[in-house]
Amino acid sequence: MLAYKGFEKGIVCRGYQFVQGKNVTAEANCAQNGFHSAENPLDCIRYYSNITDSVYCVVDASGDLDEDERDSKIASTELRIIKQLTVKELFLHGLAYMVDHPKRQWGNCVKKDSAKANGGYAVVRGADPIAS
């Protein structure tokens, strides 16, 4: 499954050093364990909100998968890093996701009608969106 994942610098998440190849773990439970990623690219910002110090990647989540109803987060037993994204690319993937899935929940970084930029970026939806 194509998904998105945020990391600390060095491609680290909660002390686990990810590698470019396949990463494997024993169990996947969204609330407790597994490799977490998100179907919606912008959900990564919920967990890695410091966009200047975080790394964002397109990943392939496979093996056993588990989802929760909180957002588009999934947990998997296998995770392969496909490509590291710039912050601009992450937002472009997020905008494409919103176009492809217009009725899905927006996520916490998307604002209605107006927003102030955080780290140089703002995501705003509405009839006449305003970003500053």
PDB file of C-alpha atoms in Angstrom:
ATOM      1  CA  MET A   1       0.000   0.000   0.000  1.00  0.00           C
ATOM      2  CA  LEU A   2       1.388   3.393  -0.976  1.00  0.00           C
ATOM      3  CA  ALA A   3       1.586   5.639   2.091  1.00  0.00           C
ATOM      4  CA  TYR A   4       3.570   8.490   3.649  1.00  0.00           C
ATOM      5  CA  LYS A   5       5.766   8.555   6.727  1.00  0.00           C
ATOM      6  CA  GLY A   6       7.421  11.243   8.778  1.00  0.00           C
ATOM      7  CA  PHE A   7      10.750  10.730  10.522  1.00  0.00           C
ATOM      8  CA  GLU A   8      13.241  12.550  12.655  1.00  0.00           C
ATOM      9  CA  LYS A   9      16.415  13.543  10.814  1.00  0.00           C
ATOM     10  CA  GLY A  10      18.465  10.504   9.878  1.00  0.00           C
ATOM     11  CA  ILE A  11      15.312   8.492   9.012  1.00  0.00           C
ATOM     12  CA  VAL A  12      14.710   7.625  12.678  1.00  0.00           C
ATOM     13  CA  CYS A  13      11.331   7.087  14.351  1.00  0.00           C
ATOM     14  CA  ARG A  14      10.995   6.493  18.098  1.00  0.00           C
ATOM     15  CA  GLY A  15      14.586   5.345  18.308  1.00  0.00           C
ATOM     16  CA  TYR A  16      14.298   2.880  15.399  1.00  0.00           C
ATOM     17  CA  GLN A  17      16.800   3.463  12.586  1.00  0.00           C
ATOM     18  CA  PHE A  18      15.072   2.752   9.276  1.00  0.00           C
ATOM     19  CA  VAL A  19      17.055   1.527   6.258  1.00  0.00           C
ATOM     20  CA  GLN A  20      16.422   2.108   2.563  1.00  0.00           C
ATOM     21  CA  GLY A  21      15.448  -1.550   1.994  1.00  0.00           C
ATOM     22  CA  LYS A  22      12.658  -3.461   3.653  1.00  0.00           C
ATOM     23  CA  ASN A  23      12.156  -2.896   7.379  1.00  0.00           C
ATOM     24  CA  VAL A  24      10.370  -5.718   9.210  1.00  0.00           C
ATOM     25  CA  THR A  25       8.760  -5.968  12.648  1.00  0.00           C
ATOM     26  CA  ALA A  26       6.727  -8.697  14.339  1.00  0.00           C
ATOM     27  CA  GLU A  27       3.366  -6.999  15.005  1.00  0.00           C
ATOM     28  CA  ALA A  28       1.241  -4.136  13.719  1.00  0.00           C
ATOM     29  CA  ASN A  29      -1.325  -2.474  15.967  1.00  0.00           C
ATOM     30  CA  CYS A  30      -2.017   1.231  15.382  1.00  0.00           C
ATOM     31  CA  ALA A  31      -2.318   1.961  19.086  1.00  0.00           C
ATOM     32  CA  GLN A  32       0.735   0.015  20.228  1.00  0.00           C
ATOM     33  CA  ASN A  33       3.298  -1.149  17.692  1.00  0.00           C
ATOM     34  CA  GLY A  34       4.273  -1.676  14.082  1.00  0.00           C
ATOM     35  CA  PHE A  35       5.622   0.764  11.539  1.00  0.00           C
ATOM     36  CA  HIS A  36       3.246   3.714  11.343  1.00  0.00           C
ATOM     37  CA  SER A  37       2.513   5.642   8.173  1.00  0.00           C
ATOM     38  CA  ALA A  38      -0.475   7.495   6.731  1.00  0.00           C
ATOM     39  CA  GLU A  39      -2.531   7.321   3.559  1.00  0.00           C
ATOM     40  CA  ASN A  40      -2.996  11.116   3.632  1.00  0.00           C
ATOM     41  CA  PRO A  41       0.406  12.837   3.294  1.00  0.00           C
ATOM     42  CA  LEU A  42      -0.736  15.794   5.400  1.00  0.00           C
ATOM     43  CA  ASP A  43      -1.459  13.509   8.379  1.00  0.00           C
ATOM     44  CA  CYS A  44       2.319  13.124   8.729  1.00  0.00           C
ATOM     45  CA  ILE A  45       2.431  16.728   9.924  1.00  0.00           C
ATOM     46  CA  ARG A  46       0.215  15.773  12.858  1.00  0.00           C
ATOM     47  CA  TYR A  47       2.980  13.512  14.162  1.00  0.00           C
ATOM     48  CA  TYR A  48       6.014  15.388  12.814  1.00  0.00           C
ATOM     49  CA  SER A  49       4.906  19.013  12.985  1.00  0.00           C
ATOM     50  CA  ASN A  50       8.364  20.621  12.880  1.00  0.00           C
ATOM     51  CA  ILE A  51       8.616  20.622   9.102  1.00  0.00           C
ATOM     52  CA  THR A  52      12.122  22.099   9.093  1.00  0.00           C
ATOM     53  CA  ASP A  53      13.566  19.283  11.251  1.00  0.00           C
ATOM     54  CA  SER A  54      11.504  16.351   9.977  1.00  0.00           C
ATOM     55  CA  VAL A  55      11.987  14.046   7.016  1.00  0.00           C
ATOM     56  CA  TYR A  56       9.000  12.894   4.957  1.00  0.00           C
ATOM     57  CA  CYS A  57       8.955   9.895   2.626  1.00  0.00           C
ATOM     58  CA  VAL A  58       6.723   7.945   0.294  1.00  0.00           C
ATOM     59  CA  VAL A  59       6.683   4.383   1.607  1.00  0.00           C
ATOM     60  CA  ASP A  60       5.280   0.980   0.722  1.00  0.00           C
ATOM     61  CA  ALA A  61       3.448  -0.412   3.768  1.00  0.00           C
ATOM     62  CA  SER A  62       2.868  -4.154   3.537  1.00  0.00           C
ATOM     63  CA  GLY A  63       2.609  -7.370   5.522  1.00  0.00           C
ATOM     64  CA  ASP A  64      -0.006  -7.284   8.277  1.00  0.00           C
ATOM     65  CA  LEU A  65      -1.839  -3.926   8.282  1.00  0.00           C
ATOM     66  CA  ASP A  66      -3.919  -2.289  11.015  1.00  0.00           C
ATOM     67  CA  GLU A  67      -5.923   0.937  10.872  1.00  0.00           C
ATOM     68  CA  ASP A  68      -7.673   3.080  13.441  1.00  0.00           C
ATOM     69  CA  GLU A  69     -10.430   5.653  13.016  1.00  0.00           C
ATOM     70  CA  ARG A  70      -8.361   8.579  14.307  1.00  0.00           C
ATOM     71  CA  ASP A  71      -7.043   9.678  10.895  1.00  0.00           C
ATOM     72  CA  SER A  72      -5.504   7.899   7.903  1.00  0.00           C
ATOM     73  CA  LYS A  73      -2.743   6.344  10.049  1.00  0.00           C
ATOM     74  CA  ILE A  74      -1.935   2.687   9.498  1.00  0.00           C
ATOM     75  CA  ALA A  75       0.486   0.289  11.121  1.00  0.00           C
ATOM     76  CA  SER A  76       2.290  -2.386   9.130  1.00  0.00           C
ATOM     77  CA  THR A  77       4.758  -5.175   9.773  1.00  0.00           C
ATOM     78  CA  GLU A  78       6.796  -4.288   6.679  1.00  0.00           C
ATOM     79  CA  LEU A  79       7.813  -0.857   5.444  1.00  0.00           C
ATOM     80  CA  ARG A  80       9.970   0.033   2.457  1.00  0.00           C
ATOM     81  CA  ILE A  81      11.110   3.604   1.861  1.00  0.00           C
ATOM     82  CA  ILE A  82      10.463   4.543  -1.758  1.00  0.00           C
ATOM     83  CA  LYS A  83      11.451   8.203  -1.934  1.00  0.00           C
ATOM     84  CA  GLN A  84      12.307  11.079   0.358  1.00  0.00           C
ATOM     85  CA  LEU A  85      10.172  14.164  -0.296  1.00  0.00           C
ATOM     86  CA  THR A  86      10.945  17.832   0.077  1.00  0.00           C
ATOM     87  CA  VAL A  87       8.448  19.737   2.211  1.00  0.00           C
ATOM     88  CA  LYS A  88       7.071  21.311  -0.958  1.00  0.00           C
ATOM     89  CA  GLU A  89       6.578  17.847  -2.504  1.00  0.00           C
ATOM     90  CA  LEU A  90       4.831  16.642   0.662  1.00  0.00           C
ATOM     91  CA  PHE A  91       2.324  19.493   0.404  1.00  0.00           C
ATOM     92  CA  LEU A  92       1.833  18.863  -3.328  1.00  0.00           C
ATOM     93  CA  HIS A  93       1.124  15.180  -2.607  1.00  0.00           C
ATOM     94  CA  GLY A  94      -1.285  16.349   0.110  1.00  0.00           C
ATOM     95  CA  LEU A  95      -3.111  18.648  -2.294  1.00  0.00           C
ATOM     96  CA  ALA A  96      -3.381  15.834  -4.847  1.00  0.00           C
ATOM     97  CA  TYR A  97      -4.776  13.576  -2.093  1.00  0.00           C
ATOM     98  CA  MET A  98      -7.462  16.175  -1.269  1.00  0.00           C
ATOM     99  CA  VAL A  99      -8.443  16.403  -4.954  1.00  0.00           C
ATOM    100  CA  ASP A 100      -8.586  12.604  -5.269  1.00  0.00           C
ATOM    101  CA  HIS A 101     -10.564  12.220  -1.986  1.00  0.00           C
ATOM    102  CA  PRO A 102     -12.689  15.385  -1.614  1.00  0.00           C
ATOM    103  CA  LYS A 103     -15.131  13.912   0.921  1.00  0.00           C
ATOM    104  CA  ARG A 104     -12.567  12.510   3.354  1.00  0.00           C
ATOM    105  CA  GLN A 105     -11.664  14.204   6.614  1.00  0.00           C
ATOM    106  CA  TRP A 106      -9.308  17.136   6.081  1.00  0.00           C
ATOM    107  CA  GLY A 107      -6.764  16.514   8.810  1.00  0.00           C
ATOM    108  CA  ASN A 108      -5.589  18.909  11.486  1.00  0.00           C
ATOM    109  CA  CYS A 109      -3.205  20.993   9.368  1.00  0.00           C
ATOM    110  CA  VAL A 110      -5.876  21.958   6.807  1.00  0.00           C
ATOM    111  CA  LYS A 111      -7.813  25.090   7.737  1.00  0.00           C
ATOM    112  CA  LYS A 112     -11.150  26.363   6.474  1.00  0.00           C
ATOM    113  CA  ASP A 113     -11.235  29.729   4.696  1.00  0.00           C
ATOM    114  CA  SER A 114      -8.068  31.287   6.192  1.00  0.00           C
ATOM    115  CA  ALA A 115      -4.788  30.321   7.853  1.00  0.00           C
ATOM    116  CA  LYS A 116      -1.422  31.688   8.896  1.00  0.00           C
ATOM    117  CA  ALA A 117       1.679  29.954   7.566  1.00  0.00           C
ATOM    118  CA  ASN A 118       3.650  27.633   9.817  1.00  0.00           C
ATOM    119  CA  GLY A 119       7.234  27.148   8.684  1.00  0.00           C
ATOM    120  CA  GLY A 120       6.424  28.987   5.461  1.00  0.00           C
ATOM    121  CA  TYR A 121       3.410  26.863   4.511  1.00  0.00           C
ATOM    122  CA  ALA A 122      -0.349  27.003   4.989  1.00  0.00           C
ATOM    123  CA  VAL A 123      -3.047  24.683   3.642  1.00  0.00           C
ATOM    124  CA  VAL A 124      -6.445  26.353   3.296  1.00  0.00           C
ATOM    125  CA  ARG A 125      -9.681  25.134   1.725  1.00  0.00           C
ATOM    126  CA  GLY A 126     -12.844  27.072   0.972  1.00  0.00           C
ATOM    127  CA  ALA A 127     -14.634  29.098  -1.650  1.00  0.00           C
ATOM    128  CA  ASP A 128     -12.167  32.010  -1.345  1.00  0.00           C
ATOM    129  CA  PRO A 129      -9.248  30.694   0.750  1.00  0.00           C
ATOM    130  CA  ILE A 130      -6.799  33.203   2.235  1.00  0.00           C
ATOM    131  CA  ALA A 131      -3.330  32.315   3.514  1.00  0.00           C
ATOM    132  CA  SER A 132      -0.889  34.704   5.126  1.00  0.00           C
TER     133      SER A 132
END
